[in-house]
Short mmCIF file of C-alpha atoms and ligand atoms in Angstrom, two decimals:
data_model
loop_
_atom_site.label_atom_id
_atom_site.label_comp_id
_atom_site.label_asym_id
_atom_site.label_seq_id
_atom_site.Cartn_x
_atom_site.Cartn_y
_atom_site.Cartn_z
CA MET A 26 -3.94 -52.49 -34.04
CA LYS A 27 -2.95 -53.29 -37.59
CA LYS A 28 0.30 -54.86 -36.43
CA THR A 29 -1.42 -57.54 -34.36
CA VAL A 30 -3.36 -59.00 -37.31
CA PRO A 31 -0.48 -60.73 -39.10
CA LEU A 32 0.70 -62.13 -35.76
CA LEU A 33 -2.71 -63.46 -34.70
CA LEU A 34 -3.74 -65.08 -37.98
CA PRO A 35 -0.85 -67.52 -38.31
CA PHE A 36 -1.31 -68.45 -34.64
CA ALA A 37 -5.03 -69.12 -35.10
CA ALA A 38 -4.39 -71.14 -38.26
CA ALA A 39 -1.71 -73.23 -36.54
CA THR A 40 -4.04 -73.94 -33.58
CA LEU A 41 -6.81 -75.09 -35.92
CA LEU A 42 -4.48 -77.33 -37.92
CA GLY A 43 -3.11 -78.81 -34.72
CA ALA A 44 -6.59 -79.59 -33.46
CA CYS A 45 -7.50 -81.33 -36.72
CA ALA A 46 -4.31 -83.38 -36.82
CA SER A 47 -4.78 -84.73 -33.30
CA ARG A 48 -8.42 -85.77 -33.80
CA PRO A 49 -8.84 -89.45 -34.79
CA VAL A 50 -10.11 -89.75 -38.35
CA GLU A 51 -11.00 -93.47 -38.30
CA SER A 52 -14.40 -94.08 -39.86
CA PRO A 53 -16.74 -96.60 -38.21
CA THR A 54 -16.85 -100.18 -39.46
CA ARG A 55 -19.29 -100.62 -42.34
CA LEU A 56 -21.18 -103.70 -43.44
CA TYR A 57 -22.53 -104.04 -46.98
CA VAL A 58 -25.00 -106.81 -47.91
CA PHE A 59 -25.18 -108.15 -51.48
CA ASP A 60 -27.80 -110.23 -53.27
CA CYS A 61 -25.76 -113.24 -54.39
CA GLY A 62 -28.44 -115.34 -56.07
CA ASN A 63 -31.59 -117.41 -55.74
CA ILE A 64 -32.06 -121.04 -54.75
CA GLU A 65 -35.35 -122.81 -55.37
CA SER A 66 -35.62 -126.01 -53.35
CA ARG A 67 -38.12 -128.43 -54.93
CA ASP A 68 -38.41 -130.40 -51.69
CA VAL A 69 -37.71 -128.41 -48.55
CA SER A 70 -37.60 -131.58 -46.43
CA LEU A 71 -33.98 -131.98 -47.57
CA PHE A 72 -33.32 -129.28 -44.97
CA SER A 73 -35.74 -130.68 -42.40
CA PRO A 74 -36.01 -134.48 -42.72
CA GLY A 75 -39.58 -135.76 -42.48
CA VAL A 76 -41.11 -132.27 -42.37
CA ASP A 77 -42.93 -130.47 -45.23
CA GLU A 78 -42.07 -133.26 -47.69
CA GLY A 79 -42.46 -132.32 -51.34
CA GLN A 80 -42.98 -128.61 -50.60
CA LYS A 81 -41.07 -126.02 -52.59
CA LYS A 82 -39.19 -123.22 -50.87
CA GLN A 83 -37.40 -120.15 -52.20
CA LEU A 84 -34.10 -119.30 -50.55
CA THR A 85 -31.84 -116.35 -51.14
CA ASP A 86 -28.04 -116.31 -51.19
CA SER A 87 -26.11 -113.50 -49.48
CA CYS A 88 -22.57 -112.09 -49.52
CA TYR A 89 -21.13 -109.36 -47.29
CA LEU A 90 -18.31 -106.82 -47.26
CA ILE A 91 -16.89 -105.45 -44.01
CA LYS A 92 -14.88 -102.24 -44.25
CA HIS A 93 -12.88 -101.81 -41.04
CA ALA A 94 -10.35 -99.05 -40.28
CA LYS A 95 -7.60 -101.69 -40.50
CA GLY A 96 -8.72 -103.41 -43.71
CA THR A 97 -11.47 -105.19 -45.58
CA LEU A 98 -13.05 -108.62 -45.21
CA PHE A 99 -15.36 -110.29 -47.71
CA TRP A 100 -17.67 -112.94 -46.26
CA ASP A 101 -19.04 -115.67 -48.58
CA THR A 102 -19.06 -115.26 -52.34
CA GLY A 103 -22.52 -116.60 -53.29
CA LEU A 104 -23.56 -118.35 -56.46
CA SER A 105 -21.37 -117.82 -59.49
CA ASP A 106 -22.14 -114.74 -61.59
CA SER A 107 -21.95 -117.08 -64.61
CA LEU A 108 -25.31 -118.68 -63.67
CA THR A 109 -27.32 -115.65 -64.95
CA ALA A 110 -31.03 -115.00 -64.31
CA GLU A 111 -32.03 -118.04 -66.37
CA GLY A 112 -30.11 -120.33 -64.04
CA ILE A 113 -29.45 -124.06 -63.96
CA GLU A 114 -30.90 -127.25 -62.49
CA VAL A 115 -28.66 -129.18 -60.08
CA TRP A 116 -28.85 -132.39 -58.01
CA ASP A 117 -31.19 -134.04 -60.56
CA GLY A 118 -33.63 -131.16 -60.34
CA ALA A 119 -33.66 -130.91 -56.53
CA PHE A 120 -32.58 -127.26 -56.86
CA HIS A 121 -32.78 -124.44 -59.39
CA LEU A 122 -30.02 -121.84 -59.01
CA SER A 123 -29.98 -118.39 -60.60
CA VAL A 124 -28.34 -114.97 -60.30
CA ASP A 125 -30.31 -111.80 -61.08
CA HIS A 126 -27.65 -109.30 -59.97
CA PRO A 127 -24.02 -110.28 -60.66
CA LEU A 128 -21.80 -109.62 -57.64
CA LYS A 129 -19.17 -107.98 -59.85
CA ALA A 130 -21.68 -105.31 -60.95
CA GLN A 131 -22.76 -104.70 -57.34
CA LEU A 132 -19.11 -104.18 -56.34
CA ASP A 133 -18.54 -101.86 -59.34
CA GLU A 134 -21.50 -99.80 -58.17
CA ILE A 135 -19.75 -98.97 -54.88
CA GLY A 136 -16.30 -98.67 -56.48
CA VAL A 137 -14.83 -101.83 -54.94
CA ASP A 138 -12.35 -103.95 -56.88
CA PRO A 139 -12.29 -107.51 -55.43
CA ALA A 140 -8.53 -107.59 -56.07
CA THR A 141 -8.12 -104.98 -53.31
CA ILE A 142 -9.89 -106.97 -50.54
CA ASP A 143 -7.51 -107.92 -47.70
CA TYR A 144 -9.25 -110.97 -46.23
CA LEU A 145 -11.70 -113.57 -47.50
CA GLY A 146 -13.85 -115.56 -45.08
CA ILE A 147 -16.01 -118.37 -46.44
CA SER A 148 -18.48 -119.98 -44.04
CA HIS A 149 -17.99 -123.31 -45.81
CA PHE A 150 -17.05 -124.56 -49.25
CA HIS A 151 -20.41 -125.56 -50.78
CA SER A 152 -20.67 -123.98 -54.22
CA ASP A 153 -23.43 -121.53 -53.23
CA HIS A 154 -20.76 -119.90 -51.01
CA THR A 155 -17.71 -120.25 -53.27
CA GLY A 156 -19.36 -119.27 -56.57
CA ASN A 157 -17.31 -116.09 -57.01
CA ALA A 158 -14.30 -117.03 -54.83
CA ASN A 159 -11.99 -116.78 -57.83
CA TYR A 160 -12.48 -112.98 -57.84
CA PHE A 161 -10.53 -112.83 -54.56
CA THR A 162 -7.13 -114.17 -55.59
CA GLN A 163 -5.29 -111.33 -53.81
CA SER A 164 -7.05 -111.81 -50.46
CA GLN A 165 -5.85 -113.91 -47.56
CA LEU A 166 -8.35 -116.74 -47.03
CA ILE A 167 -9.16 -117.45 -43.36
CA ILE A 168 -10.21 -121.08 -43.09
CA GLN A 169 -10.66 -123.77 -40.40
CA LYS A 170 -8.11 -126.58 -40.62
CA GLU A 171 -10.72 -129.30 -41.31
CA GLU A 172 -12.36 -127.24 -44.08
CA LYS A 173 -9.01 -126.71 -45.76
CA GLU A 174 -8.22 -130.43 -45.64
CA ALA A 175 -11.65 -131.26 -47.12
CA ALA A 176 -11.77 -128.52 -49.77
CA PHE A 177 -8.17 -128.74 -50.96
CA GLY A 178 -7.74 -132.51 -50.48
CA PRO A 179 -8.30 -135.26 -53.05
CA ASP A 180 -11.92 -135.95 -52.00
CA ALA A 181 -13.35 -132.41 -52.20
CA GLU A 182 -16.32 -133.52 -54.34
CA LYS A 183 -17.33 -136.09 -51.71
CA PHE A 184 -18.01 -133.20 -49.35
CA GLY A 185 -20.25 -131.59 -51.98
CA PHE A 186 -17.61 -129.03 -52.97
CA VAL A 187 -16.85 -127.81 -56.52
CA PRO A 188 -13.07 -127.23 -56.62
CA ASP A 189 -13.16 -125.30 -59.92
CA SER A 190 -15.17 -122.58 -58.18
CA TYR A 191 -12.22 -121.77 -55.87
CA ALA A 192 -9.28 -123.15 -57.90
CA LYS A 193 -7.59 -119.73 -58.18
CA LEU A 194 -7.19 -119.30 -54.41
CA ASP A 195 -3.56 -119.76 -53.43
CA PRO A 196 -3.14 -122.35 -50.62
CA LYS A 197 0.15 -120.68 -49.63
CA LYS A 198 -1.65 -117.44 -48.79
CA MET A 199 -4.19 -118.99 -46.42
CA ARG A 200 -4.49 -118.41 -42.72
CA VAL A 201 -5.48 -121.77 -41.26
CA ILE A 202 -7.28 -121.56 -37.91
CA GLU A 203 -8.67 -124.03 -35.37
CA GLY A 204 -11.25 -122.08 -33.44
CA ASP A 205 -12.40 -118.46 -33.26
CA PHE A 206 -10.38 -115.71 -34.94
CA ASP A 207 -10.35 -111.95 -34.27
CA VAL A 208 -9.82 -110.63 -37.81
CA PHE A 209 -8.64 -107.06 -37.08
CA GLY A 210 -7.35 -107.58 -33.54
CA ASP A 211 -9.82 -105.28 -31.77
CA GLY A 212 -12.59 -107.80 -31.05
CA SER A 213 -15.11 -106.18 -33.40
CA VAL A 214 -15.04 -108.71 -36.27
CA VAL A 215 -14.69 -112.34 -35.17
CA ILE A 216 -14.91 -115.57 -37.15
CA LYS A 217 -16.48 -118.23 -34.91
CA ARG A 218 -16.04 -121.94 -35.36
CA ALA A 219 -19.40 -123.73 -35.76
CA VAL A 220 -18.64 -127.09 -37.38
CA GLY A 221 -21.07 -129.80 -38.47
CA HIS A 222 -22.73 -128.55 -41.65
CA THR A 223 -19.30 -129.23 -43.19
CA PRO A 224 -16.08 -130.34 -41.41
CA GLY A 225 -14.89 -126.76 -40.78
CA HIS A 226 -18.01 -124.59 -41.00
CA GLN A 227 -17.77 -121.13 -39.38
CA VAL A 228 -19.95 -118.07 -38.76
CA LEU A 229 -19.09 -114.36 -38.53
CA TRP A 230 -19.75 -111.91 -35.70
CA VAL A 231 -19.61 -108.18 -36.49
CA ASN A 232 -20.06 -105.62 -33.73
CA LEU A 233 -21.23 -102.35 -35.32
CA LYS A 234 -21.23 -99.03 -33.49
CA GLN A 235 -24.77 -97.92 -34.39
CA SER A 236 -26.45 -101.12 -35.54
CA GLY A 237 -25.09 -103.26 -32.71
CA PRO A 238 -23.77 -106.84 -32.79
CA LEU A 239 -24.78 -109.02 -35.75
CA LEU A 240 -24.07 -112.67 -36.38
CA LEU A 241 -23.96 -113.94 -39.97
CA SER A 242 -25.15 -117.54 -39.89
CA GLY A 243 -23.33 -119.26 -42.73
CA ASP A 244 -25.49 -122.41 -43.08
CA LEU A 245 -25.86 -123.09 -39.36
CA TYR A 246 -29.54 -122.64 -40.28
CA HIS A 247 -31.06 -122.15 -43.75
CA PHE A 248 -34.29 -120.49 -42.57
CA THR A 249 -36.00 -119.35 -39.38
CA LYS A 250 -38.24 -122.41 -38.92
CA ASN A 251 -35.17 -124.67 -38.76
CA ARG A 252 -33.70 -122.43 -36.07
CA THR A 253 -36.93 -122.55 -34.05
CA PHE A 254 -37.10 -126.35 -34.15
CA LYS A 255 -33.33 -127.07 -34.29
CA ARG A 256 -33.66 -129.18 -37.45
CA VAL A 257 -30.55 -130.52 -39.15
CA PRO A 258 -30.45 -130.96 -42.95
CA ALA A 259 -30.07 -134.54 -44.23
CA PHE A 260 -26.90 -133.59 -46.14
CA ASN A 261 -24.97 -132.15 -43.17
CA PHE A 262 -21.52 -133.63 -42.55
CA ASP A 263 -22.17 -134.42 -38.86
CA LYS A 264 -25.52 -134.14 -37.08
CA GLU A 265 -24.17 -134.21 -33.49
CA GLN A 266 -21.53 -131.59 -34.24
CA THR A 267 -24.22 -129.41 -35.85
CA LEU A 268 -26.48 -129.61 -32.77
CA THR A 269 -23.53 -128.76 -30.49
CA ALA A 270 -22.62 -125.78 -32.71
CA MET A 271 -26.25 -124.59 -32.62
CA ASP A 272 -26.22 -124.70 -28.80
CA GLN A 273 -22.88 -122.87 -28.56
CA ILE A 274 -23.84 -120.16 -31.04
CA GLU A 275 -27.28 -119.66 -29.46
CA ALA A 276 -25.59 -119.20 -26.06
CA PHE A 277 -23.22 -116.66 -27.61
CA ILE A 278 -26.09 -114.79 -29.30
CA LYS A 279 -27.88 -114.56 -25.95
CA GLU A 280 -24.86 -113.43 -23.96
CA SER A 281 -23.73 -110.87 -26.57
CA GLY A 282 -27.23 -109.60 -27.37
CA SER A 283 -26.61 -110.22 -31.07
CA THR A 284 -29.06 -110.29 -33.94
CA LEU A 285 -28.79 -113.39 -36.14
CA TRP A 286 -29.00 -112.89 -39.88
CA ILE A 287 -29.76 -116.19 -41.61
CA GLN A 288 -27.97 -115.86 -44.90
CA HIS A 289 -30.39 -117.99 -46.98
CA ASP A 290 -33.61 -116.77 -45.32
CA LYS A 291 -35.47 -114.95 -48.10
CA GLU A 292 -38.16 -113.47 -45.85
CA GLN A 293 -35.68 -112.09 -43.29
CA ASN A 294 -33.36 -110.93 -46.06
CA ALA A 295 -36.15 -108.82 -47.57
CA THR A 296 -36.11 -106.71 -44.38
CA ILE A 297 -32.34 -106.02 -44.61
CA ARG A 298 -30.83 -103.04 -46.49
CA HIS A 299 -28.68 -104.05 -49.45
CA SER A 300 -25.72 -102.37 -51.14
CA PRO A 301 -25.17 -99.55 -52.07
CA ALA A 302 -26.78 -98.85 -48.66
CA PHE A 303 -24.82 -100.12 -45.65
CA TYR A 304 -24.89 -100.63 -41.89
CA GLU A 305 -22.49 -98.88 -39.50
ZN1 ZN B 413 -25.62 -122.47 -48.48
#
C-alpha cells in the first residue's frame, strides 16, 4: 500500500496542473465610468434652438475605460483636471465648467497609469472631450479622417477645438479611419462613425458579457429630451449629417438591442455606477 502513494501523488498533481493550464484564463471585458466634470448651460436652447429659451441646465461630463483581454481603450477625456471645483466661465458666460473629481485621482484609485493605455478614442475634439488628452501620449489615437484634418489642421479653432488640450498627441501614432472600427478584432468593442456634430464625430459600442450591449453617445445627443425630439444643437457642424447619423445609430440600437448612455445626461448618469465600481 505504502508504495503506491508516491506514485499516485505526482500523477494527481500533474493532472491538476494540466487541467489548469488548458483552461482559458481571459477575464471578461470591463467598463469603468468616470466623472469628468460639470457643465452648466445658462441657456439650454443652444442645444435645442427655439425651445426652453433662457433656461439653465446642468450637464455632466463622462469618460470611460475599457479593459479587454487584448488591451485597453480610453474613451473621451472630459474637462481638464486643471479647471478645479471652482471652474471657469466660457463663451461669454454661456457655460460654467468645473471639475470636482480630477480624472488623474480617479485613475490612481484603481491603479491605472494613463501612460499604459493602448488606445485612445475621442468622440470628437471639443474641449470638454479633450481636456485630459495630454495624459495619453503613449496611446494610439483612433480618429476619423475628417476629425483629424479639422483638429490637426490650421483652422482647428474654427471648429471650436482647443489645440493646446491635445497638443501632446503624436500625429504619427494615430490610426486614421473612415467608418466603423473593430478595436480588438473580436467585434465586442466597435467605434462607429456618426458625423455631423463635428466633421468626424464617432460613438462607441461595447458588448459586455453580463451587462449586455451599450452604446456611448459622444455628443450625438446631449440629453434625453433632445433624443426624444431629434433636436440638433445650433453649433453643430452639419445639421443634415447629424440627422442622418441619428437615424443610423437609432436603427443600430434597435437591431442590436443596445442601451444608449448619453454622456452629458446628468439625470441618466446618476443611475450609472462609477469607478471604482465597473460593468462586465
Ligand atoms: Zn460635449
